[in-house]
XYZ file of C-alpha atoms in Angstrom:
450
model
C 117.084 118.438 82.085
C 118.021 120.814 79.238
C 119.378 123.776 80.721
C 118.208 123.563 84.361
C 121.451 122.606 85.652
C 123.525 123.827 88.427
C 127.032 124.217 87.516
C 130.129 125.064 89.767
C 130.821 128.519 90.117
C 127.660 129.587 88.152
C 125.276 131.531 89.914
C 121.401 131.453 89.594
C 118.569 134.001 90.004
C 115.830 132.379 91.468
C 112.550 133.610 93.194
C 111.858 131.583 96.242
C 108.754 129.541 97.286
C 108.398 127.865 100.645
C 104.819 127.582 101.256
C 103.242 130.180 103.125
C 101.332 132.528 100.515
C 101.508 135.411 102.928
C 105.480 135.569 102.578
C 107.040 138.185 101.254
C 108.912 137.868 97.982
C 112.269 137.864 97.084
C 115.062 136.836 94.612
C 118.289 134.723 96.275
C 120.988 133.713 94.325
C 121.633 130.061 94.179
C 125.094 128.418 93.573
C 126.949 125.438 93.469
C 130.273 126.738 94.973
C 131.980 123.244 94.545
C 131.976 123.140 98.361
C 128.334 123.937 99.353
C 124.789 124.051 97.613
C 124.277 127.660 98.541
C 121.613 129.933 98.502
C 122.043 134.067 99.490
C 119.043 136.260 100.315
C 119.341 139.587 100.725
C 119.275 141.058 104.513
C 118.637 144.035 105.961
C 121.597 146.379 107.137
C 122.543 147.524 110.886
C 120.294 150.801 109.726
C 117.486 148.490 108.698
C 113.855 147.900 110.436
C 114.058 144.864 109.624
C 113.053 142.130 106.738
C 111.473 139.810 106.463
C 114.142 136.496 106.894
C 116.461 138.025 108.695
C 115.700 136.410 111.756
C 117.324 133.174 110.054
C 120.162 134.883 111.217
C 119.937 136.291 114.401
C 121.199 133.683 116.919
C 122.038 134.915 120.387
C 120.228 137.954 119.380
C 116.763 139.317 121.783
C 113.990 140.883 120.019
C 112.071 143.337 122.393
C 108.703 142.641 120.218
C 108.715 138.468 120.476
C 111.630 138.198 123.107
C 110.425 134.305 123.671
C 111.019 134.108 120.070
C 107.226 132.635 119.402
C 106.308 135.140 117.133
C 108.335 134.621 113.766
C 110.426 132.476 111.984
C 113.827 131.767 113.669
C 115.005 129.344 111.342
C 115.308 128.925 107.356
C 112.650 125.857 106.325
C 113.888 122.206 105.755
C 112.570 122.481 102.506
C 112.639 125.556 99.693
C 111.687 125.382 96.589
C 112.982 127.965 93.508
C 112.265 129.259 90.038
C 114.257 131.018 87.548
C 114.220 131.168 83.561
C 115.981 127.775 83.472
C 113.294 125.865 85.692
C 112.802 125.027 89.208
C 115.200 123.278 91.899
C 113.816 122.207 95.274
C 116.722 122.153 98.312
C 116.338 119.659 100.938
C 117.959 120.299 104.224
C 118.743 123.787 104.751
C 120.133 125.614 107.481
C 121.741 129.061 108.206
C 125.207 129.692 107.777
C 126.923 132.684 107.044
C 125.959 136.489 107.410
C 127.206 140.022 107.157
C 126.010 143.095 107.434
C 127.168 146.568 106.566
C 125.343 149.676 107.611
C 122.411 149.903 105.063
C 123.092 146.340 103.567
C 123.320 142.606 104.001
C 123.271 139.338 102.732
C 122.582 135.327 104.891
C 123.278 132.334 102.949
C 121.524 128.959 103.625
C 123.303 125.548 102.728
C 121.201 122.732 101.792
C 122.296 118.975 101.982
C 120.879 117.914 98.319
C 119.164 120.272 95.563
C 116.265 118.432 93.608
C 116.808 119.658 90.258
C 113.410 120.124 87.996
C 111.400 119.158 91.334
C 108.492 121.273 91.650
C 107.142 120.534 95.752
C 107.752 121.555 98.706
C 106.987 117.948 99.734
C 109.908 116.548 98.282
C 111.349 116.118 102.380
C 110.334 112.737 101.959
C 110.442 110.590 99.022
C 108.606 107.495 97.134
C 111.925 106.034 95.681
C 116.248 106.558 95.014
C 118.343 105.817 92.276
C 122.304 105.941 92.548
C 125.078 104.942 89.996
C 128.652 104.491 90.719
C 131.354 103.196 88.039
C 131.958 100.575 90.533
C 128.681 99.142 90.768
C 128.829 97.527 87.636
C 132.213 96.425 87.880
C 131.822 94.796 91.289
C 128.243 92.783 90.442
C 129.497 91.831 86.971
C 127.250 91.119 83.772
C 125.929 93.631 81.102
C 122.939 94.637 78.808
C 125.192 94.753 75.763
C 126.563 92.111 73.455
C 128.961 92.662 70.819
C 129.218 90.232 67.548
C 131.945 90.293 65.477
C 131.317 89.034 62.069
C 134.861 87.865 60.583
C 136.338 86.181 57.028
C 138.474 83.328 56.450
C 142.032 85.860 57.840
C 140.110 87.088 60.625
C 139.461 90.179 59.048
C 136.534 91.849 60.518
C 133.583 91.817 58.090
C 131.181 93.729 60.165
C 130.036 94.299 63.906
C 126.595 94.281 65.370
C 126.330 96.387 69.094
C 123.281 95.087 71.055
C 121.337 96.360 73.564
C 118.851 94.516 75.733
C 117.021 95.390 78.420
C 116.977 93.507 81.413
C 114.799 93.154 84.100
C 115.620 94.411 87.389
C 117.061 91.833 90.195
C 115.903 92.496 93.444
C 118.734 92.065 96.165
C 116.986 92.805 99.424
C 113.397 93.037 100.721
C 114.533 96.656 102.336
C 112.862 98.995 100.788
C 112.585 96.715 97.758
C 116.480 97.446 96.851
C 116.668 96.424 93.244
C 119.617 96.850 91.095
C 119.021 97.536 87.193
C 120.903 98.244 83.901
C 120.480 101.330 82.005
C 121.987 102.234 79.139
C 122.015 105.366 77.172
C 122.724 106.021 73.276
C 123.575 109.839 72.049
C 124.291 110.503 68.601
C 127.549 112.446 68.285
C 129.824 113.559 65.525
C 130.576 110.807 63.125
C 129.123 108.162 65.305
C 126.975 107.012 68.476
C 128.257 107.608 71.956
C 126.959 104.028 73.706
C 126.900 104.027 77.914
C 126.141 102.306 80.254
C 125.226 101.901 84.136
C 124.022 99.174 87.100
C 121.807 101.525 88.825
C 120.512 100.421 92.771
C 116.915 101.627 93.282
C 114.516 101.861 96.498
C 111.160 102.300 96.699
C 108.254 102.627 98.630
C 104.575 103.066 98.796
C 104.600 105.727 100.844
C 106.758 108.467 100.713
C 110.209 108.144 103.316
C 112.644 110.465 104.972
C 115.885 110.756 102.731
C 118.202 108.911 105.508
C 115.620 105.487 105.191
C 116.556 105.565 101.262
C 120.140 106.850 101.503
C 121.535 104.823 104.185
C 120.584 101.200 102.396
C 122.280 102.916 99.235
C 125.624 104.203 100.793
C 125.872 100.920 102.817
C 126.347 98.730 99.175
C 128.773 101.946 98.279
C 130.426 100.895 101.403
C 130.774 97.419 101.214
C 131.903 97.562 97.166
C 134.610 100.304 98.731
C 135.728 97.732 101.379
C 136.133 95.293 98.837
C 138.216 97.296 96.088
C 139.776 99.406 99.074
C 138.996 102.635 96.754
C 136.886 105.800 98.132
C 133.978 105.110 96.029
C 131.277 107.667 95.363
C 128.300 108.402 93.536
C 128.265 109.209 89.858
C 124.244 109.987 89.895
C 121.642 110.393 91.948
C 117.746 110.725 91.161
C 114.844 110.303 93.425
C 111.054 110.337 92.746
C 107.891 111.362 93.809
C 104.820 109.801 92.885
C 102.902 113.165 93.502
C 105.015 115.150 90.866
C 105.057 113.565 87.299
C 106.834 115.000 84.676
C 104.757 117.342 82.885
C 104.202 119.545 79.816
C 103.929 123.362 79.078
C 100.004 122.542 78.953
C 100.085 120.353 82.211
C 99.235 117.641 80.524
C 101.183 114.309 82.314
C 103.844 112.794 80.738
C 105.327 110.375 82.836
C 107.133 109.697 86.230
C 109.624 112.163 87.525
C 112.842 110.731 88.322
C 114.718 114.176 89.087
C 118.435 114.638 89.490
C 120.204 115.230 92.829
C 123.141 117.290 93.402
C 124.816 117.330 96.938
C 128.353 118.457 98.192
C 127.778 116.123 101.603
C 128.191 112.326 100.305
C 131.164 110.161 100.794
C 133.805 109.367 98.431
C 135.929 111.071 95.492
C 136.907 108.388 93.132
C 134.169 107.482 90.167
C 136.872 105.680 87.912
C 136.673 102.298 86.817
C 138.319 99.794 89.720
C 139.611 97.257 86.769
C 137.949 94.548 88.503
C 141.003 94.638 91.549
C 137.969 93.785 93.968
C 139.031 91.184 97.518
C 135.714 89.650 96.538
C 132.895 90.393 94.130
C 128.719 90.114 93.861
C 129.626 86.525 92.613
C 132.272 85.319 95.072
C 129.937 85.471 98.194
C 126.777 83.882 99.723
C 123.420 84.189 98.011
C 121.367 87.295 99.291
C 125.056 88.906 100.045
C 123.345 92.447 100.582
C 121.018 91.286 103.332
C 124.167 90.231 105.070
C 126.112 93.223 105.044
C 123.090 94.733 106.490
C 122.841 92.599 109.234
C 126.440 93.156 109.733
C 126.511 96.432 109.679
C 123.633 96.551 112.492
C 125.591 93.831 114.810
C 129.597 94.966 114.301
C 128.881 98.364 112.708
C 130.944 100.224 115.995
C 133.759 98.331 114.676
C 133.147 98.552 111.145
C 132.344 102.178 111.253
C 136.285 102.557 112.043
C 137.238 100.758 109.101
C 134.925 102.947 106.879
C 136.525 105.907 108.162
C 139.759 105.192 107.328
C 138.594 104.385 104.001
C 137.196 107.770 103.245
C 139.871 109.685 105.159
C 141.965 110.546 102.381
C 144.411 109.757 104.965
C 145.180 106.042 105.211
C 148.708 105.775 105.437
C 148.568 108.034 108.633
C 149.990 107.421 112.493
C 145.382 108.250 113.261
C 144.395 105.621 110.829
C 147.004 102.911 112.664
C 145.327 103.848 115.789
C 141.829 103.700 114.439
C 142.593 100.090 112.609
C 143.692 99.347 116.496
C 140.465 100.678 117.870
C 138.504 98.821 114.860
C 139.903 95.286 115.997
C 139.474 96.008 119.425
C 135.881 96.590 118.904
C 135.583 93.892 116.727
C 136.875 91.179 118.538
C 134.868 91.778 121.748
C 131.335 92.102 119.324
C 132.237 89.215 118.616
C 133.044 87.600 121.693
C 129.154 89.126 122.501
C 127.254 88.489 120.088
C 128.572 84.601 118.960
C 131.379 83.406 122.103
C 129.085 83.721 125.158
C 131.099 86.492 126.564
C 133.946 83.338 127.331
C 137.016 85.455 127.045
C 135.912 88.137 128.833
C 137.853 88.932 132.341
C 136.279 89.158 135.847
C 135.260 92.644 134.756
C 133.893 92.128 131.391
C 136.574 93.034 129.703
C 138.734 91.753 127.283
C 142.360 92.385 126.905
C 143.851 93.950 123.253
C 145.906 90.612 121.949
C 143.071 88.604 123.374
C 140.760 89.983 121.533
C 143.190 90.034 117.934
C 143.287 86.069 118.961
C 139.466 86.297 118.722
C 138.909 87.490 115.229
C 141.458 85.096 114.283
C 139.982 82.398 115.669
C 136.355 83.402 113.785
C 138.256 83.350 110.487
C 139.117 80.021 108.198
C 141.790 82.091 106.216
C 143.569 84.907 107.375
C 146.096 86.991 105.474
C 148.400 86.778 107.679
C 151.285 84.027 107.315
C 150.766 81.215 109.939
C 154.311 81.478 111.519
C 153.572 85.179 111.695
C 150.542 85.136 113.805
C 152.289 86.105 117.190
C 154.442 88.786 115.670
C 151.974 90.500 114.117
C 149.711 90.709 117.872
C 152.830 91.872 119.471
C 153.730 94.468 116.257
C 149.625 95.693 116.906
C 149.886 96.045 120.266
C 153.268 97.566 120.369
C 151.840 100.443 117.649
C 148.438 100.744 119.713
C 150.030 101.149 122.860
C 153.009 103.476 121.725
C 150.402 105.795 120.403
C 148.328 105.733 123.404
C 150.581 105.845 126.019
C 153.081 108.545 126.552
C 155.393 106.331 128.577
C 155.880 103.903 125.676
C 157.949 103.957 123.080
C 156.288 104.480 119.902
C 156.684 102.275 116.555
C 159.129 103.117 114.127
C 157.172 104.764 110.776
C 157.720 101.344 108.506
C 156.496 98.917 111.736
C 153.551 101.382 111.948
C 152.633 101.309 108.141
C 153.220 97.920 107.228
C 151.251 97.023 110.815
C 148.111 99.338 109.454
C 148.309 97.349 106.180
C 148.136 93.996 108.244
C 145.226 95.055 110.587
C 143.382 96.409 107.157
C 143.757 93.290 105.457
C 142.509 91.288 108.369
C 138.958 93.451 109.221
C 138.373 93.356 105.331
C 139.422 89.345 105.064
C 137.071 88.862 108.487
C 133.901 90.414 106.491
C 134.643 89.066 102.844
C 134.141 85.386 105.162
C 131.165 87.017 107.212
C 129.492 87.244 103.695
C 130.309 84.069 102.513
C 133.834 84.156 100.306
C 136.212 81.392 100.651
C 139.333 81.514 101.687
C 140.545 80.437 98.444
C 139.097 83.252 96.182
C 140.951 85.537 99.131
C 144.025 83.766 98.269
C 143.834 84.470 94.378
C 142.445 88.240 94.677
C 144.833 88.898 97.327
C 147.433 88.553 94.539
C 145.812 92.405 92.799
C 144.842 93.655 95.746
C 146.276 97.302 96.552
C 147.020 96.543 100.124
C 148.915 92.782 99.205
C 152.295 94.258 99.063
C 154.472 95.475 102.218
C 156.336 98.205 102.680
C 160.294 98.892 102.804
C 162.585 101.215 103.575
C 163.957 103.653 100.932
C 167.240 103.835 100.027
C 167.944 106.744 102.352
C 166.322 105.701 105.408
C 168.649 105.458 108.705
């Protein structure tokens, strides 16, 4: 990528391209603001005739010369595509933001979801294929392309080492898209050595060029399910997408190769790209064979419940009086999809509707092993109403803090022990994870609580 990077803080000068050869030129700076992917073109002022974007910014404003606003371009393109001395970036999804104008000045900015860097098309709005790497992918499917020897003498002394690298073919883990997962590894001489690493990289592709969402949605969906399973905020430590239409090229044009081009967005989940030291519920290994396809499925049949979970997860705000009403909702949910989809509706009232503790007893009942200790079972119901209810209702009395916490870690642990079994993991690997888990141990009062 050499020096056609975008980094936070540091603006770009870029000329813009977006397709129409009659547009008028002009230069916008481009900038990752650590927030945004931003681009700001230059306006005209309140004294101004006009130029010629500045009708990206003119909601709620009437134009006596196209006042059914037919005329001219009301809106910034999906798709832009820029130059500067460092190379090109393409930005995929923009939209209008921001604007001010003085009285013979101004400047609009336009925020795009993902910046293509070293792309060079304005066709990159769909795409042939999408790479992502997280820390955690590796960690959670196990294995690895390298093999260490250690050659030793009689003491144990070691004699020499030999570092080996092998590539392995890629395993396919659903027909979607052709989801494949694949080591890479990279090897970078540095000073007074070689610095060695690397990734499990999930990959998609098509035939024919797809909308972002079709790729991106299969991709965060295993970034979800590895996050359920560590109960970490997992995000994306790379992203590249391809093209088949835009090969990497030369100076002379001459083809070099495919074009797998880097992707820099400020709008996916997650914050945390460290290593999860293997502290998973359940791993690749520990479930049923095609494991992915499942969660798919899943996600399609119980995803209004598991959506809930999820956005707990990537709250930043677990341990919060919302999240123990969400994890409330979640179960709620849960147990009458359930009751839906695999009961025959049997538990459902006169009105088709099933009551709270009814429909905890229902995800029980769906589980062989539940976190929850056996003699507990009825307390904990009555503890998740009592917090549901007391948050809902103004003329209940709500929880005490440590009920409500220690209740949230409960209902957690049950939704994430209910799809660990959906996907095939027994109730005795469960039982021995549970053990590292981050949610296993129970809160108590501090020393100065009253």
């Amino acid at each position: 990528m050499g020096n056609n990077q975008l980094r936070v803080g540091e603006p770009r000068l870029c000329r813009l391209v977006v397709g129409d050869p009659d547009a008028p030129k002009t230069v916008v700076m481009l900038r990752d603001t650590g927030d945004a992917i931003e681009a700001t073109f230059p306006i005209s002022g309140m004294a101004g005739s006009g130029g010629a974007y500045d009708r990206w910014w003119s909601r709620g404003i009437t134009y006596g010369d196209d006042p059914d606003r037919v005329n001219y371009s009301y809106s910034p393109p999906s798709v832009m595509l820029l130059h500067d001395s460092s190379g090109s970036v393409v930005l995929i999804g923009c939209r209008a933001t921001e604007w001010k104008r003085t009285l013979n000045a101004g400047r609009g900015v336009i925020v795009a979801d993902f910046a293509v860097i070293g792309g060079e098309s304005l066709d990159y709005g769909k795409i042939n294929g999408m790479r992502t790497a997280s820390p955690a992918y590796s960690q959670w499917m196990g294995g690895s392309s390298i093999s260490v020897n250690r050659d030793v003498d009689q003491s144990d002394r070691l004699q020499s080492l030999t570092l080996s690298l092998k590539r392995v073919e890629d395993f396919q883990v659903s027909q979607r898209f052709s989801l494949s997962a694949r080591w890479d590894w990279r090897v970078m001489p540095v000073l007074g050595g070689y610095d060695v690493r690397e990734s499990l990289v999930f990959q998609t592709v098509v035939e024919d060029p797809r909308e972002w969402s079709a790729h991106l949605n299969l991709h965060l969906a295993v970034l979800d399910l590895i996050s359920i399973a560590a109960w970490k905020n997992c995000a994306f430590s790379e992203i590249y997408v391809n093209r088949r239409d835009d090969p990497e090229k030369a100076l002379a044009g001459n083809i070099l190769g495919v074009r797998w081009a880097e992707v820099m967005s400020r709008v996916l989940p997650g914050d945390d790209v460290s290593d999860c030291g293997k502290n998973f519920l359940f791993t690749y290994n520990d479930a049923s064979s095609g494991v992915i396809d499942i969660w798919f499925q899943l996600k399609m049949d119980y995803g209004r419940a598991l959506d809930y979970l999820l956005r707990i997860l990537r709250s930043g705000h677990t341990w919060s009086p919302q999240s123990a009403v969400i994890s409330s909702i979640a179960l709620e949910q849960l147990g009458y999809l359930i009751e839906d989809h695999d009961n025959s509706r049997s538990h459902l009232d006169n009105r088709g509707q099933l009551h709270f503790k009814d429909a905890l007893g229902v995800i029980l009942d769906d589980m062989e092993a539940i976190p929850i200790g056996c003699d507990d079972v009825e307390g904990w119901k009555e503890r998740c109403r009592n917090v549901y209810m007391g948050a809902k209702h103004a003329d209940r009395e709500e929880a005490d803090h440590l009920t409500m916490l220690d209740t949230l870690r409960e209902n957690l642990l049950v939704l994430r022990y209910w799809i660990a079994q959906r996907l095939g993991v027994s109730g005795d690997v469960l039982e021995r994870n549970l053990a590292r888990d981050p949610l296993k141990s129970g809160f108590v009062a501090g020393p100065d609580a009253v």
